[in-house]
Amino acid sequence: MPHIAVGSTSARSGERQRRTAGTRRAALPHRGTLRPYALDITVILLAGLDVWMVGPEQVPSYSIVLSVLACLALAGRRWFPFAVLLLTVPGFLAGWAQIAAMFALGMLATRKQFHWQVWVGAGLIWVCRFFQWPLEEFMDLSWQMHVRNAIYGVVVAGMPVAIGLLIGARSELSARLAELAASRDRERILHAQAVRADERAKLARDMHDVVSHDITLIAMQANALSVSNTSAEAQRTADTIRQLSKHTLEELRSLVGLLRSSGQTEPSQPGITELDQLVRNTNVPVQLTVESVPDGLPNDVSAAAYRTVQECLTNVHKHAPGAGATVRVRGEDDGLRIEVHNAPGTTATAGLPSGGHGLTGMAERARMLGGTFETAPTEDGGFRVRASYPVDT
């Protein structure tokens, strides 16, 4: 038999690296959480710079206070956009907080889109840009200046609204695209599940119609043998065949039920506690040793150990008839170890069919559980199989 070795060192090291990287990421502050606050600070500084550069030197104190309050109110624009806009209106009308009011209107349009609050806020900003404080200066302006201020008011109020609507539409489009991608993923998963369900149903039908029928015939032939032959040896052989056929039919029925189900539940499988019965029912002389098996062994590890020993004894019966086998199951600190060794066969092989998938299946089972599996011929012409499974699977 070829040498097969399956290790899990690289997989475990990769898992440790991923856990370490996740711990480092958790220890460092996330950039996405700091970005909104940095943006808010930048907006407040820009609004304050606009007030400081545009405002004249000789101004009433209340104009300065209202302008500063309008700039500071931008700190709450993400949570209370309409209230912040209302707070910036006095600073724009009686002061120079135009940039602050435009930022507040833009955030309101981004959050509310076509809500009535957006249009009310746009009207207030237009009014603040059209009128001038104090009213005496507004009344002294010519009609040309009034027309220009009205046009500028449309620009000042319309630009934040347009940008906010654009940002909101882009966010909505991104959300729709993400939802569409998730829907396609769900459809792909459902289609794959449907295909697998069809394959499982077909396999279950074939197993039930062919394999179950043949095993039933074997059991019936064994019963006929026990009736027609009264010798003690024939009776023992027929009883062994009946017991094996019954056990095989029970496992086959469990597998067929699993295949016909959704595949979310695992059937009950034999484990280490059934190794004694397995050894008694096999036609191979076996010396079984079970040592220090930990309590609370996971079901998948226990089932894997049972299947490994079962497949090894089957291979001994097929490829080394007449040879004995030594089976040792030992619990250690890092997991469960299994070793099966057989001597060379003493009789000619029976020519039993073999698909060559037994060793591959055991190696795949060990890899899925994070263990190791290796096989190698021995110096005396026999064969040795070693497998290990972690107990914390």
XYZ file of C-alpha atoms in Angstrom:
393
model
C 0.000 0.000 0.000
C 1.279 3.538 -0.680
C 2.493 5.810 2.083
C -0.045 8.484 3.020
C 0.642 11.352 5.423
C -1.782 14.103 6.303
C -0.637 16.804 8.741
C -2.393 19.691 10.388
C 0.628 21.758 11.450
C 0.191 24.348 8.707
C -3.536 24.627 9.348
C -3.005 25.149 13.088
C -0.250 27.715 12.528
C -2.492 29.588 10.101
C -5.272 29.566 12.677
C -2.913 30.969 15.332
C -1.816 33.713 12.939
C -5.427 34.653 12.219
C -6.235 34.785 15.942
C -3.157 36.916 16.635
C -4.047 39.306 13.829
C -7.612 39.543 15.125
C -6.324 40.361 18.620
C -4.074 43.102 17.259
C -6.930 44.581 15.268
C -9.138 44.568 18.359
C -6.463 46.301 20.410
C -6.020 49.163 17.937
C -8.720 51.819 17.399
C -10.764 51.320 14.283
C -10.222 53.911 11.612
C -13.887 53.916 10.658
C -14.903 55.073 14.155
C -12.506 58.045 14.130
C -13.295 59.298 10.637
C -16.750 60.841 11.429
C -15.356 62.759 14.405
C -12.426 64.053 12.372
C -14.867 65.208 9.706
C -17.027 67.004 12.298
C -14.003 68.828 13.684
C -12.956 69.849 10.188
C -16.441 71.194 9.411
C -16.538 73.228 12.627
C -13.087 74.685 11.940
C -14.034 75.654 8.378
C -17.233 77.331 9.584
C -15.327 79.214 12.282
C -12.655 80.276 9.786
C -15.384 81.635 7.500
C -16.840 83.714 10.341
C -13.420 85.028 11.360
C -12.343 86.017 7.837
C -15.616 87.487 6.524
C -16.861 89.347 9.607
C -16.086 93.099 9.864
C -14.077 94.545 12.719
C -16.792 96.734 14.288
C -19.776 94.456 14.946
C -22.349 94.064 17.715
C -21.474 91.487 20.314
C -24.679 89.509 19.740
C -23.681 88.932 16.094
C -20.413 87.362 17.217
C -22.201 85.204 19.799
C -24.809 83.991 17.300
C -22.159 83.196 14.687
C -20.031 81.229 17.165
C -23.082 79.316 18.404
C -23.975 78.439 14.817
C -20.493 77.001 14.285
C -20.525 75.012 17.531
C -24.017 73.656 16.826
C -22.563 71.671 13.893
C -21.266 69.129 16.400
C -24.779 67.667 16.646
C -25.659 67.716 12.965
C -25.508 63.911 12.647
C -28.080 63.313 15.383
C -30.353 66.388 15.185
C -29.964 67.794 11.661
C -33.131 69.909 11.599
C -32.573 71.379 15.088
C -28.967 72.234 14.188
C -30.181 73.979 11.034
C -32.581 76.085 13.079
C -29.729 77.022 15.431
C -27.579 78.210 12.529
C -30.297 80.478 11.091
C -29.817 83.367 13.609
C -26.055 83.199 13.125
C -26.505 83.447 9.345
C -29.208 86.134 9.436
C -27.634 88.415 12.076
C -24.031 87.279 11.655
C -21.733 85.664 9.055
C -22.240 81.920 9.639
C -23.108 81.184 5.999
C -20.824 78.149 5.684
C -22.183 76.734 8.939
C -25.768 77.035 7.682
C -24.847 75.417 4.344
C -23.175 72.476 6.125
C -26.260 72.012 8.306
C -28.590 72.091 5.299
C -26.423 69.612 3.407
C -26.537 67.130 6.287
C -30.294 67.592 6.604
C -30.772 66.863 2.896
C -28.480 63.824 3.121
C -30.445 62.340 6.009
C -34.001 63.374 5.121
C -33.811 63.534 1.306
C -37.197 64.851 0.093
C -38.691 65.378 3.546
C -40.595 68.612 4.238
C -37.897 69.651 6.705
C -35.417 69.897 3.826
C -37.587 72.366 1.916
C -38.329 74.374 5.050
C -34.612 74.520 5.805
C -33.817 75.542 2.209
C -36.410 78.342 2.453
C -34.898 79.614 5.705
C -31.404 79.653 4.224
C -32.692 81.516 1.170
C -34.323 84.086 3.443
C -31.117 84.532 5.434
C -29.147 85.128 2.228
C -31.735 87.425 0.667
C -32.378 89.657 3.698
C -29.644 91.620 5.395
C -29.357 92.657 9.011
C -30.161 95.252 10.197
C -33.305 95.854 8.170
C -32.421 99.505 7.535
C -29.499 98.469 5.379
C -31.722 95.970 3.547
C -34.256 98.662 2.738
C -31.551 100.964 1.366
C -30.470 98.434 -1.302
C -31.466 98.949 -4.933
C -33.738 96.572 -6.763
C -30.761 95.245 -8.722
C -29.105 94.217 -5.455
C -32.326 92.556 -4.329
C -32.442 90.502 -7.532
C -28.795 89.532 -7.150
C -29.304 88.536 -3.524
C -32.332 86.464 -4.499
C -30.279 84.607 -7.131
C -27.413 84.106 -4.700
C -29.925 82.838 -2.154
C -31.068 80.163 -4.602
C -27.444 79.101 -5.150
C -26.563 79.103 -1.440
C -29.678 77.103 -0.523
C -29.784 74.899 -3.617
C -26.188 73.696 -3.675
C -26.258 71.929 -0.248
C -29.633 70.398 -1.077
C -28.363 69.069 -4.418
C -25.197 67.628 -2.867
C -27.153 66.082 0.000
C -29.669 64.476 -2.373
C -26.812 63.122 -4.478
C -25.044 61.606 -1.457
C -28.308 60.100 -0.205
C -29.098 58.622 -3.610
C -25.613 57.155 -3.824
C -25.973 55.573 -0.379
C -29.375 54.156 -1.285
C -27.989 52.776 -4.536
C -25.096 51.133 -2.684
C -27.536 49.581 -0.229
C -29.695 48.280 -3.087
C -26.663 46.806 -4.835
C -25.535 45.126 -1.612
C -29.041 43.743 -1.097
C -29.089 42.481 -4.674
C -25.709 40.796 -4.218
C -26.902 39.183 -0.988
C -30.064 38.007 -2.744
C -28.000 36.454 -5.526
C -25.808 34.729 -2.954
C -28.886 33.334 -1.232
C -30.274 32.100 -4.557
C -26.934 30.491 -5.389
C -26.844 28.761 -2.007
C -30.440 27.571 -2.362
C -29.696 26.235 -5.851
C -26.631 24.393 -4.571
C -28.673 22.955 -1.714
C -31.368 21.810 -4.135
C -28.777 20.115 -6.333
C -27.225 18.379 -3.336
C -30.662 17.314 -2.117
C -31.382 15.708 -5.496
C -28.030 13.929 -5.429
C -28.637 12.701 -1.882
C -32.107 11.443 -2.800
C -30.747 9.565 -5.838
C -27.946 8.036 -3.784
C -30.412 7.057 -1.051
C -32.648 5.313 -3.609
C -29.712 3.398 -5.066
C -28.475 2.332 -1.648
C -31.932 1.235 -0.574
C -32.812 -0.581 -3.787
C -29.493 -2.307 -4.459
C -27.320 -2.573 -1.359
C -30.137 -3.172 1.105
C -31.630 -5.844 -1.149
C -28.328 -7.700 -1.475
C -27.611 -7.624 2.252
C -31.105 -8.940 2.957
C -30.455 -11.829 0.583
C -27.189 -12.569 2.409
C -29.040 -12.742 5.711
C -31.655 -15.047 4.191
C -28.958 -17.352 2.787
C -27.301 -17.487 6.201
C -30.614 -18.470 7.757
C -31.071 -21.191 5.142
C -27.542 -22.453 5.870
C -28.277 -22.756 9.578
C -31.461 -24.719 8.835
C -29.882 -27.121 6.331
C -26.632 -27.743 8.223
C -26.737 -28.852 11.849
C -23.024 -28.753 12.581
C -21.879 -26.377 15.312
C -19.343 -24.639 13.060
C -21.953 -23.949 10.379
C -24.369 -22.653 13.003
C -21.757 -20.244 14.373
C -20.859 -19.060 10.870
C -24.474 -18.521 9.916
C -25.153 -16.651 13.170
C -22.150 -14.405 12.542
C -23.363 -13.637 9.018
C -26.852 -12.832 10.311
C -25.481 -10.505 13.002
C -23.214 -8.708 10.560
C -26.027 -8.370 8.043
C -28.354 -6.971 10.702
C -25.753 -4.471 11.881
C -24.998 -3.432 8.301
C -28.691 -2.955 7.517
C -29.101 -0.759 10.607
C -26.194 1.475 9.603
C -27.411 1.541 6.019
C -30.890 2.562 7.160
C -29.368 5.356 9.248
C -27.314 6.587 6.287
C -30.326 6.495 3.974
C -32.298 8.536 6.503
C -29.493 11.075 6.653
C -29.319 11.323 2.883
C -33.053 11.901 2.621
C -33.016 14.542 5.350
C -31.708 18.077 5.028
C -28.235 16.963 6.015
C -28.225 19.209 9.115
C -28.361 16.377 11.656
C -25.876 13.589 12.048
C -27.063 10.033 12.711
C -25.930 8.177 15.777
C -22.655 6.439 14.979
C -20.714 3.749 16.844
C -17.767 4.891 18.902
C -14.895 3.608 20.998
C -17.256 1.838 23.389
C -18.316 -0.481 20.525
C -14.765 -1.551 19.642
C -15.091 -4.744 21.695
C -18.145 -5.801 19.712
C -16.386 -4.919 16.463
C -13.426 -7.106 17.384
C -15.676 -10.015 18.374
C -17.581 -9.900 15.085
C -14.548 -9.707 12.820
C -12.862 -12.724 11.274
C -9.395 -11.396 12.147
C -7.523 -12.370 15.326
C -7.203 -9.036 17.118
C -5.372 -7.957 20.250
C -7.176 -4.789 21.416
C -5.746 -2.341 23.963
C -7.594 0.803 25.062
C -5.704 3.088 27.469
C -6.422 6.408 29.170
C -9.308 7.460 26.950
C -10.459 10.882 28.262
C -13.977 11.365 29.535
C -16.365 13.412 27.438
C -14.720 12.423 24.160
C -16.388 14.299 21.252
C -18.751 12.138 19.235
C -17.015 12.845 15.945
C -13.617 11.838 17.356
C -15.054 8.668 18.885
C -16.765 7.775 15.598
C -13.580 8.506 13.644
C -11.597 6.161 15.892
C -14.182 3.409 15.414
C -14.242 3.822 11.632
C -10.452 3.834 11.454
C -10.182 0.533 13.320
C -13.053 -0.928 11.293
C -11.454 -0.025 7.961
C -8.051 -1.327 9.063
C -9.498 -4.694 10.096
C -11.397 -4.903 6.828
C -8.172 -4.291 4.916
C -6.418 -6.996 6.932
C -9.171 -9.451 6.083
C -9.018 -8.575 2.377
C -5.302 -8.056 1.772
C -3.652 -10.201 4.491
C -6.005 -13.139 5.207
C -4.947 -15.339 8.100
C -2.853 -12.606 9.708
C -3.487 -11.227 13.176
C -3.728 -7.560 14.066
C -2.776 -5.424 17.049
C -4.997 -2.447 17.815
C -3.957 0.146 20.367
C -6.093 3.159 21.298
C -4.390 5.553 23.702
C -5.432 8.909 25.117
C -2.687 11.509 25.470
C -2.445 15.151 26.458
C -2.725 16.416 22.892
C -5.429 14.031 21.690
C -6.383 10.456 20.901
C -3.884 8.193 19.134
C -4.703 4.999 17.239
C -2.227 2.452 15.942
C -3.124 -0.693 14.005
C -0.431 -3.177 12.977
C -0.845 -6.449 11.150
C 1.591 -9.182 10.163
C 1.854 -10.586 6.603
C -0.962 -12.804 5.415
C -0.625 -16.564 5.786
C -3.128 -17.602 3.107
C -3.929 -16.519 -0.407
C -6.109 -13.458 -0.804
C -9.782 -14.084 -1.434
C -9.947 -11.610 -4.292
C -12.559 -9.434 -2.582
C -13.485 -6.251 -4.482
C -11.757 -3.071 -3.362
C -12.320 0.453 -4.597
C -9.105 1.784 -3.104
C -10.928 4.552 -1.239
C -10.548 3.291 2.337
C -7.205 4.902 3.144
C -8.192 8.085 1.345
C -11.406 8.302 3.340
C -9.585 7.828 6.655
C -7.059 10.513 5.687
C -9.857 12.939 4.784
C -11.635 12.237 8.065
C -8.442 12.945 10.011
C -7.824 16.166 8.078
C -11.364 17.440 8.693
C -10.965 16.873 12.444
C -7.570 18.599 12.525
C -5.627 15.388 13.159
C -2.982 13.363 11.352
C -2.999 10.086 9.461
C -0.126 8.050 8.072
C 0.466 4.541 6.788
C 3.620 2.580 6.008
C 4.765 -1.011 5.495
C 6.738 -2.644 8.309
C 10.050 -4.477 8.160
C 8.403 -7.877 8.739
C 6.240 -7.447 5.632
C 3.165 -6.278 7.475
C 1.444 -2.914 7.513
C 1.009 -0.151 10.103
C -1.583 2.621 10.338
C -1.255 5.552 12.735
C -3.915 8.204 13.299
C -4.337 10.973 15.850
C -7.307 13.209 16.612
C -7.409 16.259 18.894
C -9.905 15.932 21.727
C -10.875 19.646 21.599
C -12.379 19.442 18.088
